[in-house]
């Protein structure tokens, strides 16, 4: 994918690309450090329909969501020949009982046979996380298992 | 009353009123510059109340305001940004210069203000307000728009043109001979090139020289250096403002960022006083006779800026609405038009009507510019004509 980088003298820098549907999407990094998500209008790719200021936590979360999507899609592609195996993503919300706890405490594999194959955190991937990895708000867990197993895992992560 | 007490009371009242005016401007979403000018008009010679006690202070404070305005302008850019901006936008920049310098020149000649007056008015109509334009772009959420870099690079070109124009102007205003003028212009060009070279190669050293972790020391360093450089430049017949601008360019990276943060409130205060000081020196009764000309000039130069923006945006393949947005964003004139008129008036080389015309012109353009930028889009879309992107897709 070709990302266009444009200097905005005195104001910052814009990084964007054109989607297949003909909309421009990207971010503006302001000099002062803020980030804005920009999405072009459908009828005029030169203008922005939305430019949404994001703080660093929000930007990281958005990055996780999109990155997780990418990873999930890839894993789904790889598992499509294995019937009954599904990939799904779970996010750790501020009210999750396991935030700031090591992942092993949830005993997900023991209780429902689901494997956490990766954690997306602040735009980075932690592959094959061990049981001692501490979970934080905004983490995105990529899990592989059966349909029922994943439902149970979701319940465990939400309610303990 | 004790003169000091009177001065303090007057100054306090004026600064407090400026605060109220700025709040009013913010409430209705416009630039505070025209209100500051009006404030100055009201309290100066021939105004509602004449405040004599603060003349001296406001004059010096206004000078510092100009230095800070240009220092901060220089801080905005790195030398590298200036060069890439220049490479990318020189054609649009030259068109902008020709189209917008000429109306001022022609009107000044027509009104019989001579070559000096023409040079001044050309500058007044040429330079867009980068302050207002940047604010409009941010406020309207157009940072991510594709025409925005076009607008910004034209502004960069103008700012760099100012660095050459101001020393030439100060020379002409000083009334030196043609040969002497040429020498000064030569010196100015050499100094400007030298500073750009230093900024590009040794910017980090300049930054290091003024940098300090302690914000008090840092503030004193930056401000002291700016006033020193400005004073030296002024002594060399290169305008003080240019000296400050060049220092701003030479300071780069994190130091420039910190300097901007630390100087911003000072700049806002002194620049506000600068506008007031300019208004103080203008007699409000001199404005009505030139108001008609100011309006004519406003209409013409709004059209020429539109044309500039439209042409420049078209060159990089922007569709029609974007072209109109680019043009309209450039319309606002403000701080630098007043800086130019202020230099001219202070030198006494131009007639008093020029200050009145410049004031009226900036009053109109600082209000009309942001309005035009805001409302040009629905207009451009409503005007039937060649199909834009939308129609082509439908």
PDB file of N, CA and C in Angstrom, chain B residues 98-107 125 292-308 331 333 361 364-365:
ATOM      1  N   UNK B  98       2.689  38.740  -8.456  1.00  0.00           N
ATOM      2  CA  UNK B  98       2.333  39.658  -9.539  1.00  0.00           C
ATOM      3  C   UNK B  98       0.874  40.108  -9.400  1.00  0.00           C
ATOM      4  N   UNK B  99      -0.025  39.129  -9.231  1.00  0.00           N
ATOM      5  CA  UNK B  99      -1.456  39.447  -9.212  1.00  0.00           C
ATOM      6  C   UNK B  99      -1.842  40.332  -8.035  1.00  0.00           C
ATOM      7  N   UNK B 100      -1.193  40.125  -6.905  1.00  0.00           N
ATOM      8  CA  UNK B 100      -1.651  40.819  -5.707  1.00  0.00           C
ATOM      9  C   UNK B 100      -0.823  42.040  -5.336  1.00  0.00           C
ATOM     10  N   UNK B 101       0.386  42.121  -5.880  1.00  0.00           N
ATOM     11  CA  UNK B 101       1.210  43.300  -5.624  1.00  0.00           C
ATOM     12  C   UNK B 101       0.712  44.453  -6.498  1.00  0.00           C
ATOM     13  N   UNK B 102       0.330  44.120  -7.742  1.00  0.00           N
ATOM     14  CA  UNK B 102      -0.057  45.143  -8.710  1.00  0.00           C
ATOM     15  C   UNK B 102      -1.231  46.027  -8.288  1.00  0.00           C
ATOM     16  N   UNK B 103      -2.337  45.440  -7.773  1.00  0.00           N
ATOM     17  CA  UNK B 103      -3.460  46.323  -7.440  1.00  0.00           C
ATOM     18  C   UNK B 103      -3.076  47.440  -6.480  1.00  0.00           C
ATOM     19  N   UNK B 104      -2.277  47.096  -5.456  1.00  0.00           N
ATOM     20  CA  UNK B 104      -1.839  48.110  -4.497  1.00  0.00           C
ATOM     21  C   UNK B 104      -0.994  49.177  -5.178  1.00  0.00           C
ATOM     22  N   UNK B 105      -0.074  48.724  -6.024  1.00  0.00           N
ATOM     23  CA  UNK B 105       0.811  49.645  -6.737  1.00  0.00           C
ATOM     24  C   UNK B 105      -0.009  50.608  -7.596  1.00  0.00           C
ATOM     25  N   UNK B 106      -0.922  50.029  -8.375  1.00  0.00           N
ATOM     26  CA  UNK B 106      -1.700  50.852  -9.308  1.00  0.00           C
ATOM     27  C   UNK B 106      -2.541  51.884  -8.561  1.00  0.00           C
ATOM     28  N   UNK B 107      -3.174  51.451  -7.471  1.00  0.00           N
ATOM     29  CA  UNK B 107      -4.016  52.396  -6.741  1.00  0.00           C
ATOM     30  C   UNK B 107      -3.167  53.516  -6.141  1.00  0.00           C
ATOM     31  N   UNK B 125      -1.175  44.851  -0.088  1.00  0.00           N
ATOM     32  CA  UNK B 125      -2.191  44.013  -0.756  1.00  0.00           C
ATOM     33  C   UNK B 125      -1.639  42.628  -1.074  1.00  0.00           C
ATOM     34  N   UNK B 292     -14.055  54.128   0.365  1.00  0.00           N
ATOM     35  CA  UNK B 292     -14.468  53.672  -0.967  1.00  0.00           C
ATOM     36  C   UNK B 292     -13.328  52.971  -1.680  1.00  0.00           C
ATOM     37  N   UNK B 293     -12.141  53.586  -1.638  1.00  0.00           N
ATOM     38  CA  UNK B 293     -10.975  52.978  -2.284  1.00  0.00           C
ATOM     39  C   UNK B 293     -10.602  51.667  -1.616  1.00  0.00           C
ATOM     40  N   UNK B 294     -10.734  51.637  -0.286  1.00  0.00           N
ATOM     41  CA  UNK B 294     -10.414  50.404   0.433  1.00  0.00           C
ATOM     42  C   UNK B 294     -11.325  49.273  -0.032  1.00  0.00           C
ATOM     43  N   UNK B 295     -12.623  49.613  -0.240  1.00  0.00           N
ATOM     44  CA  UNK B 295     -13.582  48.604  -0.692  1.00  0.00           C
ATOM     45  C   UNK B 295     -13.227  48.111  -2.093  1.00  0.00           C
ATOM     46  N   UNK B 296     -12.904  49.062  -2.968  1.00  0.00           N
ATOM     47  CA  UNK B 296     -12.532  48.689  -4.334  1.00  0.00           C
ATOM     48  C   UNK B 296     -11.331  47.742  -4.307  1.00  0.00           C
ATOM     49  N   UNK B 297     -10.331  48.160  -3.526  1.00  0.00           N
ATOM     50  CA  UNK B 297      -9.112  47.358  -3.407  1.00  0.00           C
ATOM     51  C   UNK B 297      -9.432  45.975  -2.825  1.00  0.00           C
ATOM     52  N   UNK B 298     -10.340  45.968  -1.856  1.00  0.00           N
ATOM     53  CA  UNK B 298     -10.718  44.711  -1.211  1.00  0.00           C
ATOM     54  C   UNK B 298     -11.325  43.755  -2.227  1.00  0.00           C
ATOM     55  N   UNK B 299     -12.251  44.273  -3.033  1.00  0.00           N
ATOM     56  CA  UNK B 299     -12.931  43.417  -4.013  1.00  0.00           C
ATOM     57  C   UNK B 299     -11.910  42.889  -5.033  1.00  0.00           C
ATOM     58  N   UNK B 300     -11.071  43.795  -5.534  1.00  0.00           N
ATOM     59  CA  UNK B 300     -10.106  43.388  -6.560  1.00  0.00           C
ATOM     60  C   UNK B 300      -9.125  42.358  -6.014  1.00  0.00           C
ATOM     61  N   UNK B 301      -8.575  42.631  -4.814  1.00  0.00           N
ATOM     62  CA  UNK B 301      -7.541  41.728  -4.317  1.00  0.00           C
ATOM     63  C   UNK B 301      -8.130  40.442  -3.748  1.00  0.00           C
ATOM     64  N   UNK B 302      -9.415  40.456  -3.400  1.00  0.00           N
ATOM     65  CA  UNK B 302     -10.056  39.187  -3.043  1.00  0.00           C
ATOM     66  C   UNK B 302     -10.127  38.333  -4.303  1.00  0.00           C
ATOM     67  N   UNK B 303     -10.472  38.966  -5.418  1.00  0.00           N
ATOM     68  CA  UNK B 303     -10.571  38.235  -6.686  1.00  0.00           C
ATOM     69  C   UNK B 303      -9.204  37.723  -7.127  1.00  0.00           C
ATOM     70  N   UNK B 304      -8.155  38.542  -6.958  1.00  0.00           N
ATOM     71  CA  UNK B 304      -6.840  38.098  -7.423  1.00  0.00           C
ATOM     72  C   UNK B 304      -6.298  36.961  -6.551  1.00  0.00           C
ATOM     73  N   UNK B 305      -6.610  36.999  -5.243  1.00  0.00           N
ATOM     74  CA  UNK B 305      -6.178  35.887  -4.387  1.00  0.00           C
ATOM     75  C   UNK B 305      -6.942  34.619  -4.756  1.00  0.00           C
ATOM     76  N   UNK B 306      -8.241  34.772  -5.031  1.00  0.00           N
ATOM     77  CA  UNK B 306      -9.039  33.626  -5.470  1.00  0.00           C
ATOM     78  C   UNK B 306      -8.386  33.018  -6.705  1.00  0.00           C
ATOM     79  N   UNK B 307      -8.045  33.895  -7.658  1.00  0.00           N
ATOM     80  CA  UNK B 307      -7.453  33.422  -8.911  1.00  0.00           C
ATOM     81  C   UNK B 307      -6.150  32.674  -8.635  1.00  0.00           C
ATOM     82  N   UNK B 308      -5.330  33.227  -7.742  1.00  0.00           N
ATOM     83  CA  UNK B 308      -4.067  32.577  -7.389  1.00  0.00           C
ATOM     84  C   UNK B 308      -4.307  31.172  -6.848  1.00  0.00           C
ATOM     85  N   UNK B 331      -7.462  34.840   1.080  1.00  0.00           N
ATOM     86  CA  UNK B 331      -7.953  36.219   0.981  1.00  0.00           C
ATOM     87  C   UNK B 331      -7.581  37.091   2.177  1.00  0.00           C
ATOM     88  N   UNK B 333      -6.067  39.351   4.816  1.00  0.00           N
ATOM     89  CA  UNK B 333      -4.829  40.092   5.066  1.00  0.00           C
ATOM     90  C   UNK B 333      -4.891  40.513   6.527  1.00  0.00           C
ATOM     91  N   UNK B 361      -8.471  48.850   4.807  1.00  0.00           N
ATOM     92  CA  UNK B 361      -8.325  47.661   3.964  1.00  0.00           C
ATOM     93  C   UNK B 361      -8.182  46.397   4.817  1.00  0.00           C
ATOM     94  N   UNK B 364     -11.351  45.383   6.567  1.00  0.00           N
ATOM     95  CA  UNK B 364     -12.271  44.655   5.685  1.00  0.00           C
ATOM     96  C   UNK B 364     -11.770  43.229   5.445  1.00  0.00           C
ATOM     97  N   UNK B 365     -10.474  43.120   5.095  1.00  0.00           N
ATOM     98  CA  UNK B 365      -9.958  41.815   4.678  1.00  0.00           C
ATOM     99  C   UNK B 365      -9.833  40.813   5.820  1.00  0.00           C
TER     100      UNK B 365
END
